[in-house]
mmCIF file of C-alpha atoms and ligand atoms in Angstrom:
data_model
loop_
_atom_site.group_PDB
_atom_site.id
_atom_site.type_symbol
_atom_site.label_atom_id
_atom_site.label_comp_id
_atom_site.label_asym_id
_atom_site.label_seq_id
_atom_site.Cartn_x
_atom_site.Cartn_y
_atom_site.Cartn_z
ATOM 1 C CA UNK A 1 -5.977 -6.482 -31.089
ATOM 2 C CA UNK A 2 -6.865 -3.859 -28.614
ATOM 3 C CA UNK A 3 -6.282 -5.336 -24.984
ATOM 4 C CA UNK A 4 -7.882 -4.298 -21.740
ATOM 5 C CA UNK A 5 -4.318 -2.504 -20.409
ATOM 6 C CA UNK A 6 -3.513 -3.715 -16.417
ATOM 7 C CA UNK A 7 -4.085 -0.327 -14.806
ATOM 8 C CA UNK A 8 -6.456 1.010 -16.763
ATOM 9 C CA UNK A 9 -8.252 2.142 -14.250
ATOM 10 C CA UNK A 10 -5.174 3.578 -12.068
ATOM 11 C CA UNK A 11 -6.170 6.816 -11.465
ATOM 12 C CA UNK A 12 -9.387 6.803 -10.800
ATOM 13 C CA UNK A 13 -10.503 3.626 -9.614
ATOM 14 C CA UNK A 14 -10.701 3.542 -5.893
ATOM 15 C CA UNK A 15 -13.133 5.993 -4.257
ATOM 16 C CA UNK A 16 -11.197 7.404 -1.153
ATOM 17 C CA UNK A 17 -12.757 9.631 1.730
ATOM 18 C CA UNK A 18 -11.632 10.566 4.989
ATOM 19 C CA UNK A 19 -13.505 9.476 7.624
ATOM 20 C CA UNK A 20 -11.920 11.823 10.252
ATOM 21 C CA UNK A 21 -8.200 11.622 12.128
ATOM 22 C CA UNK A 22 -5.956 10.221 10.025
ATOM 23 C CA UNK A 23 -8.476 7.452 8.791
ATOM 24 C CA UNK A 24 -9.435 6.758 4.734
ATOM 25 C CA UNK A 25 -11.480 4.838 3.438
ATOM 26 C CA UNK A 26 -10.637 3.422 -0.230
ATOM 27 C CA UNK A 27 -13.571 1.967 -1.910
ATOM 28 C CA UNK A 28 -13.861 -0.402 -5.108
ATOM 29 C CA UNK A 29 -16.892 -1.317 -6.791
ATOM 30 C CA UNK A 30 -17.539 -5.220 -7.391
ATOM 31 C CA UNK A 31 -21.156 -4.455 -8.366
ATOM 32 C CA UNK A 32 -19.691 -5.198 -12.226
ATOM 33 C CA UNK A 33 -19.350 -8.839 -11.621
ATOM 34 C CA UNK A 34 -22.629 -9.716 -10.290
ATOM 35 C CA UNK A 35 -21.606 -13.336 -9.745
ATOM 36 C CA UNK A 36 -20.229 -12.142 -6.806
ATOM 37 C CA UNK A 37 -23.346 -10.393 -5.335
ATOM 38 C CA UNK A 38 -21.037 -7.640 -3.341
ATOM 39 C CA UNK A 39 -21.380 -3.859 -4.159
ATOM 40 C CA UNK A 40 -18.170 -2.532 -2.891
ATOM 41 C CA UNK A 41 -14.642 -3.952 -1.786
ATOM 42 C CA UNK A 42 -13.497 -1.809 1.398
ATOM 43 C CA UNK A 43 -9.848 -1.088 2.494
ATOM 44 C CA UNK A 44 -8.878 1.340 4.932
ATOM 45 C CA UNK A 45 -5.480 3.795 5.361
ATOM 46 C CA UNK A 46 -5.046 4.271 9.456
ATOM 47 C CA UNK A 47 -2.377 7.340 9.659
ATOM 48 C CA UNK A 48 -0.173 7.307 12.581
ATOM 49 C CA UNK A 49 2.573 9.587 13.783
ATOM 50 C CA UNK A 50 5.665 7.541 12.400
ATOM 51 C CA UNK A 51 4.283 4.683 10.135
ATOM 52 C CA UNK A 52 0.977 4.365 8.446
ATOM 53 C CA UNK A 53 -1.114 0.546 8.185
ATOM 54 C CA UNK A 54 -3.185 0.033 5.155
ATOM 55 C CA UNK A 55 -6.416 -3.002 6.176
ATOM 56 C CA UNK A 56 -6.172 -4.905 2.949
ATOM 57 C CA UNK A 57 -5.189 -3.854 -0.479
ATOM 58 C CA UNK A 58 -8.074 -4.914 -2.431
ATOM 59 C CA UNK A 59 -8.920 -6.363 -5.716
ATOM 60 C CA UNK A 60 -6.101 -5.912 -7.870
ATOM 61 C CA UNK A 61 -7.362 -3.627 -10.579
ATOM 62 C CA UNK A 62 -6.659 0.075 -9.561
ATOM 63 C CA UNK A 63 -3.108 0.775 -7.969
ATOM 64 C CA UNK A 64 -3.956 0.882 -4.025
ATOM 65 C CA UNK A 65 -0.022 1.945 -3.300
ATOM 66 C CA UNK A 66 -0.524 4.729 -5.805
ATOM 67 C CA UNK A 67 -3.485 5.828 -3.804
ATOM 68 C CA UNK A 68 -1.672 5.054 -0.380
ATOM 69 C CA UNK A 69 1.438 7.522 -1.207
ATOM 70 C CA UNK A 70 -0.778 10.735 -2.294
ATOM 71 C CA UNK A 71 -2.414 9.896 1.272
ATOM 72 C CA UNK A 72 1.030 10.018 3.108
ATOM 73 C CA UNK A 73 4.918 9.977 2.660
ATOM 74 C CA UNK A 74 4.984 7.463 5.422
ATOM 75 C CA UNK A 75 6.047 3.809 5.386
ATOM 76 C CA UNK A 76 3.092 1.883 5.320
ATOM 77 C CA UNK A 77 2.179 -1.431 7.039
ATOM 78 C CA UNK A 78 -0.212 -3.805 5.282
ATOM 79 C CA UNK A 79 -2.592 -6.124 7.386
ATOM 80 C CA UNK A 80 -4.500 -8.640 5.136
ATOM 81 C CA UNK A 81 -7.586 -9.428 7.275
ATOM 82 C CA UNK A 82 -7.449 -12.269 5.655
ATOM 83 C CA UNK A 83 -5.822 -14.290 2.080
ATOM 84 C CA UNK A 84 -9.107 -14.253 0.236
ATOM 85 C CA UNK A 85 -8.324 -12.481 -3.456
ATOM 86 C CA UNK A 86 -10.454 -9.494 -3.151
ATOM 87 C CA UNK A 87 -8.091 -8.343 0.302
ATOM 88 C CA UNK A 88 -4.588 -8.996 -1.048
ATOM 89 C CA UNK A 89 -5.006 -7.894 -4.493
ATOM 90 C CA UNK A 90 -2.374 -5.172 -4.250
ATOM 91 C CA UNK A 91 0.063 -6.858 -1.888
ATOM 92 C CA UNK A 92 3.062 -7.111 -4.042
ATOM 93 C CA UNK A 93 3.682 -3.721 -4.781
ATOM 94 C CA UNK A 94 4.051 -3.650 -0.663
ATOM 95 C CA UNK A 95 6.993 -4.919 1.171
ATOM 96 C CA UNK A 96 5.615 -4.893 5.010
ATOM 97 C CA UNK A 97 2.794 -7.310 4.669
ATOM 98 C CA UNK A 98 1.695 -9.137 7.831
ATOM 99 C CA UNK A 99 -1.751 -11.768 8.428
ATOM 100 C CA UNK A 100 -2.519 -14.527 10.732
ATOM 101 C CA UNK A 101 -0.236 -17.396 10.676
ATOM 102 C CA UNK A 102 -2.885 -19.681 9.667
ATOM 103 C CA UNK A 103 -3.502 -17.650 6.057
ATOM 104 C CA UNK A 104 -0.028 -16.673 5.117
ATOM 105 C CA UNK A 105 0.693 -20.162 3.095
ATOM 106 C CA UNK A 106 -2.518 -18.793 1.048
ATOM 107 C CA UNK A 107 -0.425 -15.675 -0.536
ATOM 108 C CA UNK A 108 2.074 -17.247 -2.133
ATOM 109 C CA UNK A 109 -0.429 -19.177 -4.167
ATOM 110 C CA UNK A 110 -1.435 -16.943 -7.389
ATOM 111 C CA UNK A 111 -5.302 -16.660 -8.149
ATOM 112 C CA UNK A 112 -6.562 -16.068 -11.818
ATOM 113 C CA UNK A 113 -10.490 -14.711 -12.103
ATOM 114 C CA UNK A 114 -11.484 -15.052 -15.441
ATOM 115 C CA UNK A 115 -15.024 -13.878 -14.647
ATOM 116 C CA UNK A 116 -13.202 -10.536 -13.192
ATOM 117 C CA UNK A 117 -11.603 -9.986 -16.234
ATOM 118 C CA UNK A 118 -14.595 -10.512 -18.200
ATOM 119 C CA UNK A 119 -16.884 -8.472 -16.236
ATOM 120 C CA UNK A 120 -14.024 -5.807 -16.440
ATOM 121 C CA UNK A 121 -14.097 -5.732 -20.429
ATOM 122 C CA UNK A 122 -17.918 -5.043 -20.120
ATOM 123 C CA UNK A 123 -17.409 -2.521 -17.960
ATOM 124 C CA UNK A 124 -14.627 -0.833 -20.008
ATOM 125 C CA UNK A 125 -17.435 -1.133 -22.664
ATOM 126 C CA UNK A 126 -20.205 0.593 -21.252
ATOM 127 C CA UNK A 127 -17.569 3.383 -19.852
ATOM 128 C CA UNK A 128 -15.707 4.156 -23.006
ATOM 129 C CA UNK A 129 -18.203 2.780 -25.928
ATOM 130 C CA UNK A 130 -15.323 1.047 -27.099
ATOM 131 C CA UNK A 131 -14.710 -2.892 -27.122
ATOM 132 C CA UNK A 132 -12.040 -4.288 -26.013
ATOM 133 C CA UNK A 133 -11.481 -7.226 -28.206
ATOM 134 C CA UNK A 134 -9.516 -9.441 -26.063
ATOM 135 C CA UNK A 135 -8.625 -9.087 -22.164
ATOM 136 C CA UNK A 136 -5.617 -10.354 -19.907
ATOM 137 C CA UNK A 137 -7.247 -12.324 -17.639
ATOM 138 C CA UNK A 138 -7.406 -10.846 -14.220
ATOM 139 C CA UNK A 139 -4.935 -12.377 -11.807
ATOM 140 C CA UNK A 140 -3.654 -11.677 -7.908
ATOM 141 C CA UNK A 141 0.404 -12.158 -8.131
ATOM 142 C CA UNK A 142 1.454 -14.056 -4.986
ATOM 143 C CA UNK A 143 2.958 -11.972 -1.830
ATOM 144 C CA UNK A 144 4.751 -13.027 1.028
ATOM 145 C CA UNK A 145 4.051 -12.367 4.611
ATOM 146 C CA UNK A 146 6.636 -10.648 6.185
ATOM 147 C CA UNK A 147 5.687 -11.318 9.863
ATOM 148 C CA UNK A 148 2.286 -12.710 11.469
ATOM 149 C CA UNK A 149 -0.271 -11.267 13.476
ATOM 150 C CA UNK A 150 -1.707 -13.112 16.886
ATOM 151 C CA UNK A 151 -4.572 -11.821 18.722
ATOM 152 C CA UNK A 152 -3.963 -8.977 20.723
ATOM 153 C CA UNK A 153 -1.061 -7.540 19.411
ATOM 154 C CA UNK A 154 -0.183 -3.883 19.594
ATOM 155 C CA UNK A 155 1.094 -2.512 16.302
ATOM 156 C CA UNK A 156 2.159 0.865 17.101
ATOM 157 C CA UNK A 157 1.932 3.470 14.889
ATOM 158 C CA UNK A 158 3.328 6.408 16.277
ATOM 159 C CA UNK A 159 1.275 8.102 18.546
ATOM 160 C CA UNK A 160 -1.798 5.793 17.989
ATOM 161 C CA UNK A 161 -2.023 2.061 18.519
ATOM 162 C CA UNK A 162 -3.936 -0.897 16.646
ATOM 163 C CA UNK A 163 -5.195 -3.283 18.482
ATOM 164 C CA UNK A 164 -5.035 -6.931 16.482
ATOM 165 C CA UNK A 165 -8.294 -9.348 17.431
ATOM 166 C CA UNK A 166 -8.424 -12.930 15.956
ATOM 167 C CA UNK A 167 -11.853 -13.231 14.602
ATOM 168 C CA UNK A 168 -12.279 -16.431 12.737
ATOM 169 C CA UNK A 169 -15.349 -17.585 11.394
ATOM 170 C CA UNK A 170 -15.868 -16.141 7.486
ATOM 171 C CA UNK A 171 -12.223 -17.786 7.426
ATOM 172 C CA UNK A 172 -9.623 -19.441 9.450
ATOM 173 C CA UNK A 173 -7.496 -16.684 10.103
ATOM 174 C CA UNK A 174 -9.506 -13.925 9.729
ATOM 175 C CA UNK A 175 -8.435 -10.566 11.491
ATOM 176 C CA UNK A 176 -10.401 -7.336 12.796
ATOM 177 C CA UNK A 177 -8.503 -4.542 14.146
ATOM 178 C CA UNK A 178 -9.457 -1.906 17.122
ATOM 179 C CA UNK A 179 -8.181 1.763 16.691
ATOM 180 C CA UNK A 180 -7.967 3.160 19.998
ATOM 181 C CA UNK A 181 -7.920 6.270 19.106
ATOM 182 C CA UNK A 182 -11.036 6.935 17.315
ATOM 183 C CA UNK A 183 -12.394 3.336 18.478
ATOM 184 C CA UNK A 184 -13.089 2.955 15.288
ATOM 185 C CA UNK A 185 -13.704 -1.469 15.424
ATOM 186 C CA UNK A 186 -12.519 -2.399 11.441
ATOM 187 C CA UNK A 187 -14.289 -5.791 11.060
ATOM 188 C CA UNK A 188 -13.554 -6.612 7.582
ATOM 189 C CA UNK A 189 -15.595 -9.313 6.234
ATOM 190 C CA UNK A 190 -16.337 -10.923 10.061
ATOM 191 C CA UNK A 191 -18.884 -8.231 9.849
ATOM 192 C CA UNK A 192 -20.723 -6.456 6.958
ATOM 193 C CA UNK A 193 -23.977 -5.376 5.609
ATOM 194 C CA UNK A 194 -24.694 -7.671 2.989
ATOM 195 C CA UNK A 195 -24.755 -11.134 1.360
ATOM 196 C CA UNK A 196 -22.832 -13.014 4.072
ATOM 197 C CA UNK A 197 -21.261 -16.153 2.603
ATOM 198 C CA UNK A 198 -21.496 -19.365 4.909
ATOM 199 C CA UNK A 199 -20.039 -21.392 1.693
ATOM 200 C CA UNK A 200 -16.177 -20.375 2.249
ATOM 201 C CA UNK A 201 -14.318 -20.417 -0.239
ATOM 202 C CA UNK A 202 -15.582 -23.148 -2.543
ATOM 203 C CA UNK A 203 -12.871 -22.289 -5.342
ATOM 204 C CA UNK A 204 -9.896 -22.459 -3.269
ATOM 205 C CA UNK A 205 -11.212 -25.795 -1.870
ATOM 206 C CA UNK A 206 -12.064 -23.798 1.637
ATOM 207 C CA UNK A 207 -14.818 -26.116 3.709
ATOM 208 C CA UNK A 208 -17.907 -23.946 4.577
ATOM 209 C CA UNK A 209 -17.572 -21.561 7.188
ATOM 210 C CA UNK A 210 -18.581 -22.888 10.849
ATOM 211 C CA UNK A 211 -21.131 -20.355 12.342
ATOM 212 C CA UNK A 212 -19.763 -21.292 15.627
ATOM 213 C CA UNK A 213 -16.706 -19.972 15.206
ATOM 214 C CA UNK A 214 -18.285 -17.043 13.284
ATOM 215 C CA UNK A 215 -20.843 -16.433 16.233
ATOM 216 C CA UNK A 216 -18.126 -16.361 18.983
ATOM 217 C CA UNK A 217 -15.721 -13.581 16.973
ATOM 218 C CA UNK A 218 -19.085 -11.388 16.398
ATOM 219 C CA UNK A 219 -19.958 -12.203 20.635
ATOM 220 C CA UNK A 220 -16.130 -11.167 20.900
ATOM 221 C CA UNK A 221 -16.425 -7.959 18.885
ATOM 222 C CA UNK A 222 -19.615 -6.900 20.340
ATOM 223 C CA UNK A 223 -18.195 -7.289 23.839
ATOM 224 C CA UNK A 224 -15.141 -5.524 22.931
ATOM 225 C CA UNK A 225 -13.454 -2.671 25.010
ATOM 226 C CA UNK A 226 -11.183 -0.074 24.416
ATOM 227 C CA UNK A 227 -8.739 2.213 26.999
ATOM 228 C CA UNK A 228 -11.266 3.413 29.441
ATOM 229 C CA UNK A 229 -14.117 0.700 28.837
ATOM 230 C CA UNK A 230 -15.281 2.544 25.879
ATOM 231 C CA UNK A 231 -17.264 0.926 23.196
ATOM 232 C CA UNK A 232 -16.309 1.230 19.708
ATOM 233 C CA UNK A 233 -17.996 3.571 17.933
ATOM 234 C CA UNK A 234 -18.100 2.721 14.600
ATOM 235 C CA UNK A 235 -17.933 -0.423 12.473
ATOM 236 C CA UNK A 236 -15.637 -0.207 9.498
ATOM 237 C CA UNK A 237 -16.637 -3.582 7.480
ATOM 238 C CA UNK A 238 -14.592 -5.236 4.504
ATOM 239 C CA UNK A 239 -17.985 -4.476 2.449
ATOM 240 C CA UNK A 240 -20.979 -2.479 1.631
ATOM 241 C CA UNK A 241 -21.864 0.037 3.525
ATOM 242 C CA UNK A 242 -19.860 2.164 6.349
ATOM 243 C CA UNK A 243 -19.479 2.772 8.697
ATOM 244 C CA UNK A 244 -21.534 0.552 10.836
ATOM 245 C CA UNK A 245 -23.525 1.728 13.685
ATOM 246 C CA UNK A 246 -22.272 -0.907 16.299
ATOM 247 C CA UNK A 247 -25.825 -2.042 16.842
ATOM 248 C CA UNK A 248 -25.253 -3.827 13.927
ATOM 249 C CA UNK A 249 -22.978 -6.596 16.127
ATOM 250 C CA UNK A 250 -26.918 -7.727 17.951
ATOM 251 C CA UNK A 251 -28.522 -7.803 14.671
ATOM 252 C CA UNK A 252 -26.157 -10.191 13.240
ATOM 253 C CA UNK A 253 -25.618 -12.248 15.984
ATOM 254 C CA UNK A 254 -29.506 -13.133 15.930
ATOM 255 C CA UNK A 255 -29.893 -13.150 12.528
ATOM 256 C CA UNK A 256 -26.722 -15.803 12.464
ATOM 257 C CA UNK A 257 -28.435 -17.650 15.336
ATOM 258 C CA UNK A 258 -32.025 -17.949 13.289
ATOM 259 C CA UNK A 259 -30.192 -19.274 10.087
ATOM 260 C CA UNK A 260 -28.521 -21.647 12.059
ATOM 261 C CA UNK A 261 -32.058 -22.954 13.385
ATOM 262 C CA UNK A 262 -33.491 -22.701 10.005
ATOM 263 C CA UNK A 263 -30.677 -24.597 7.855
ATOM 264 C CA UNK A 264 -30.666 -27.189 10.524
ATOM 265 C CA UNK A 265 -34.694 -27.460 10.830
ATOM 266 C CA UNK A 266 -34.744 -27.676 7.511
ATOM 267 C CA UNK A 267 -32.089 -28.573 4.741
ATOM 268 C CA UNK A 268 -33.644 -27.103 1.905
ATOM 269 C CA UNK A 269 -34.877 -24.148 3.355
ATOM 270 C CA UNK A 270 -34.085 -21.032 1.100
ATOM 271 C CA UNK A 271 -33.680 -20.631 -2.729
ATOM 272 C CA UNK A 272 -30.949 -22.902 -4.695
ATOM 273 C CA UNK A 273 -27.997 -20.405 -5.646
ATOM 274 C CA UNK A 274 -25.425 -20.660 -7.946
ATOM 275 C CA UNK A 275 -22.647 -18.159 -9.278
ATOM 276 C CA UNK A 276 -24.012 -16.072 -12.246
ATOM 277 C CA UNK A 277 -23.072 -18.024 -15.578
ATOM 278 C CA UNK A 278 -21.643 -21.048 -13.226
ATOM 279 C CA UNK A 279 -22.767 -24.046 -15.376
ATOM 280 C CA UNK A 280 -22.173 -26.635 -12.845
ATOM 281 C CA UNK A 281 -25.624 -26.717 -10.457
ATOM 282 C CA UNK A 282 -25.974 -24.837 -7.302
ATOM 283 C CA UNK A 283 -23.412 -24.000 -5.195
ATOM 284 C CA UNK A 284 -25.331 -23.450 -1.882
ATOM 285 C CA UNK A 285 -28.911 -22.098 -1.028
ATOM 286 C CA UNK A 286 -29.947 -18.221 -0.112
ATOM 287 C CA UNK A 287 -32.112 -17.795 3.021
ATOM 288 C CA UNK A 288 -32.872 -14.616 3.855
ATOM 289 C CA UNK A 289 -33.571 -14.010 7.718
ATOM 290 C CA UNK A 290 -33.576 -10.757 9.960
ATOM 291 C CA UNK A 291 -33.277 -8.909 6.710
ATOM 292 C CA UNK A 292 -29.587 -10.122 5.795
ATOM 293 C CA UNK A 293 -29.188 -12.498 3.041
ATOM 294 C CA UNK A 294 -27.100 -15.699 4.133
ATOM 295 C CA UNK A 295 -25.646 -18.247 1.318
ATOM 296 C CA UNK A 296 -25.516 -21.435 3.119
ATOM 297 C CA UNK A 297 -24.380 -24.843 1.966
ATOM 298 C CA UNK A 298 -26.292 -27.427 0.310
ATOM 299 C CA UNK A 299 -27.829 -30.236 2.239
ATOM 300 C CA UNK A 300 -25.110 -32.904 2.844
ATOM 301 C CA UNK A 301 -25.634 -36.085 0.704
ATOM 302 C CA UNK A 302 -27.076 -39.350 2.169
ATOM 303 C CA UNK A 303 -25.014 -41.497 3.937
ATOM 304 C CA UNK A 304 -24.456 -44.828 1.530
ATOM 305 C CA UNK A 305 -26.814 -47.544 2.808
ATOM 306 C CA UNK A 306 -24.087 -49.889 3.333
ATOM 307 C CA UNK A 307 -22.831 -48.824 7.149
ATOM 308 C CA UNK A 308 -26.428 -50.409 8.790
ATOM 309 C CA UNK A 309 -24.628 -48.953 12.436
ATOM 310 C CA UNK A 310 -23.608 -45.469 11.334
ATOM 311 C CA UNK A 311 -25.796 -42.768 12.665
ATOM 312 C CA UNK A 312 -27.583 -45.755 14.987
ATOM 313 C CA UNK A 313 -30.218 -43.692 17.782
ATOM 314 C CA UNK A 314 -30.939 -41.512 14.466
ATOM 315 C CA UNK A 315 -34.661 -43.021 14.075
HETATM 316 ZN ZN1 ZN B 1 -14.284 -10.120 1.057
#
């Protein structure tokens, strides 16, 4: 039986470029598993003068500490912008990990993707011609946060500072992080160019995501500030494409605000969606608005006929 090795892909898996002082950019391609509907996976190395801090550690499948150390000698400092799988998948080769308080229960839980590791034997297939007979089913170990982020913290770098900012709306804890230096704004997935998911995360139990909350971190980033009232000047998303030009933040926010309108006006607006090869029915419904694709949840069910009072004044 010829398995799919773990680290197959350890060399040359991540696509790293420098996006200027002392910032990288390590990129992963999810575009194999199109249940997920998500090109890239995007981490970030910030290089300071004493420590370095690496913005989540992605999927799982290449070795992100690997890449990390032929980046710098330094210690580095991982921030998870938040505990969903495809952020912390290389946390436990790391032993400085640090997230919002609310998320860092959701490390020590292991995840196993068996679509992952079925979309990876495919792709081993097309890449070496040869198939892979049986695969080890791709799985996140659990991690341990080492100390917890609150909004506005300073972590210090060594002759450059990160600003922390609690942004939650995709999830509860969710992070973004301002690098005063370049003011470079690293939204991870509060803000990205792509299919933004309103559903949470419907295999870990999450509820959908509230687009109040969501709306009020993107109204928080988009009024942000550095040293000297400067505006950031790029967006560095968890996703797709970047950076960002950070006229991105108004596009969004209306975008956000007309899906809103339309999912209420309308419960059925949109297309039924469903995870590619999920047997089980629709998951949510895509609406696409402003030119961003949203995944929104499914209509709520009736209210049982038996509770004549409940919802009284509702005609
Ligand atoms: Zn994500």
């Amino acid at each position: 039986v010829s398995n799919l090795r773990q680290g197959a892909y350890r060399s040359s898996w991540f696509r790293v470029a420098r996006l200027g002082r002392g910032v990288f950019l390590l990129s992963e391609r999810l575009d194999f598993c199109p249940a997920y509907e998500t090109g890239t996976v995007n981490s970030y190395l910030i290089v300071g003068g004493k420590r370095a801090l690496l913005l989540d550690t992605g999927m799982g499948i290449g070795d992100i500490a690997a890449e990390a150390r032929r980046l710098t000698p330094l210690d580095v400092v991982v921030v998870n912008s938040h505990a969903h799988w495809d952020h912390i998948g290389g946390n436990s080769a790391f032993e400085d990990i640090r997230i919002h308080a609310t998320e860092a229960g959701a490390l020590e839980i292991p995840v196993s993707l068996p679509e992952v590791a079925e979309a990876l034997v495919q792709l081993e297939r097309d890449r070496t011609g040869t198939a892979p007979t049986a695969f080890e089913p791709h799985c996140i170990s659990p991690s341990r946060a080492t100390a917890t982020l609150t909004d506005g913290e300073i972590i210090d770098l060594g002759d450059r500072t990160v600003r922390v900012l609690h942004t939650p709306g995709h999830s509860p804890g969710s992070l973004a992080l301002h690098d005063e230096r370049t003011g470079f704004l690293f939204t991870a997935d509060t803000v990205y160019d792509g299919v933004i998911w309103l559903l949470g995360d419907a295999a870990a139990g999450e509820a959908a995501v509230d687009t109040s909350f969501l709306r009020t971190s993107i109204e928080k980033l988009r009024d942000l500030k550095g040293r000297g009232g400067q505006p950031p000047t790029a967006l560095l998303p968890g996703h797709e494409t970047t950076p960002l030009d950070p006229g991105f933040l108004d596009r969004l926010a209306r975008a956000l605000d007309q899906v809103t309108e339309a999912a209420a006006r309308d419960p059925n607006a949109g297309e039924p969606w469903s995870l590619a090869g999920y047997a089980g029915g629709p998951l949510g419904r895509k609406l696409r608005v402003g030119g961003l694709d949203f995944l929104v949840p499914l209509p709520a069910p009736h209210p049982p006929p038996s509770s004549p009072t409940a919802g009284a004044g509702g005609g």
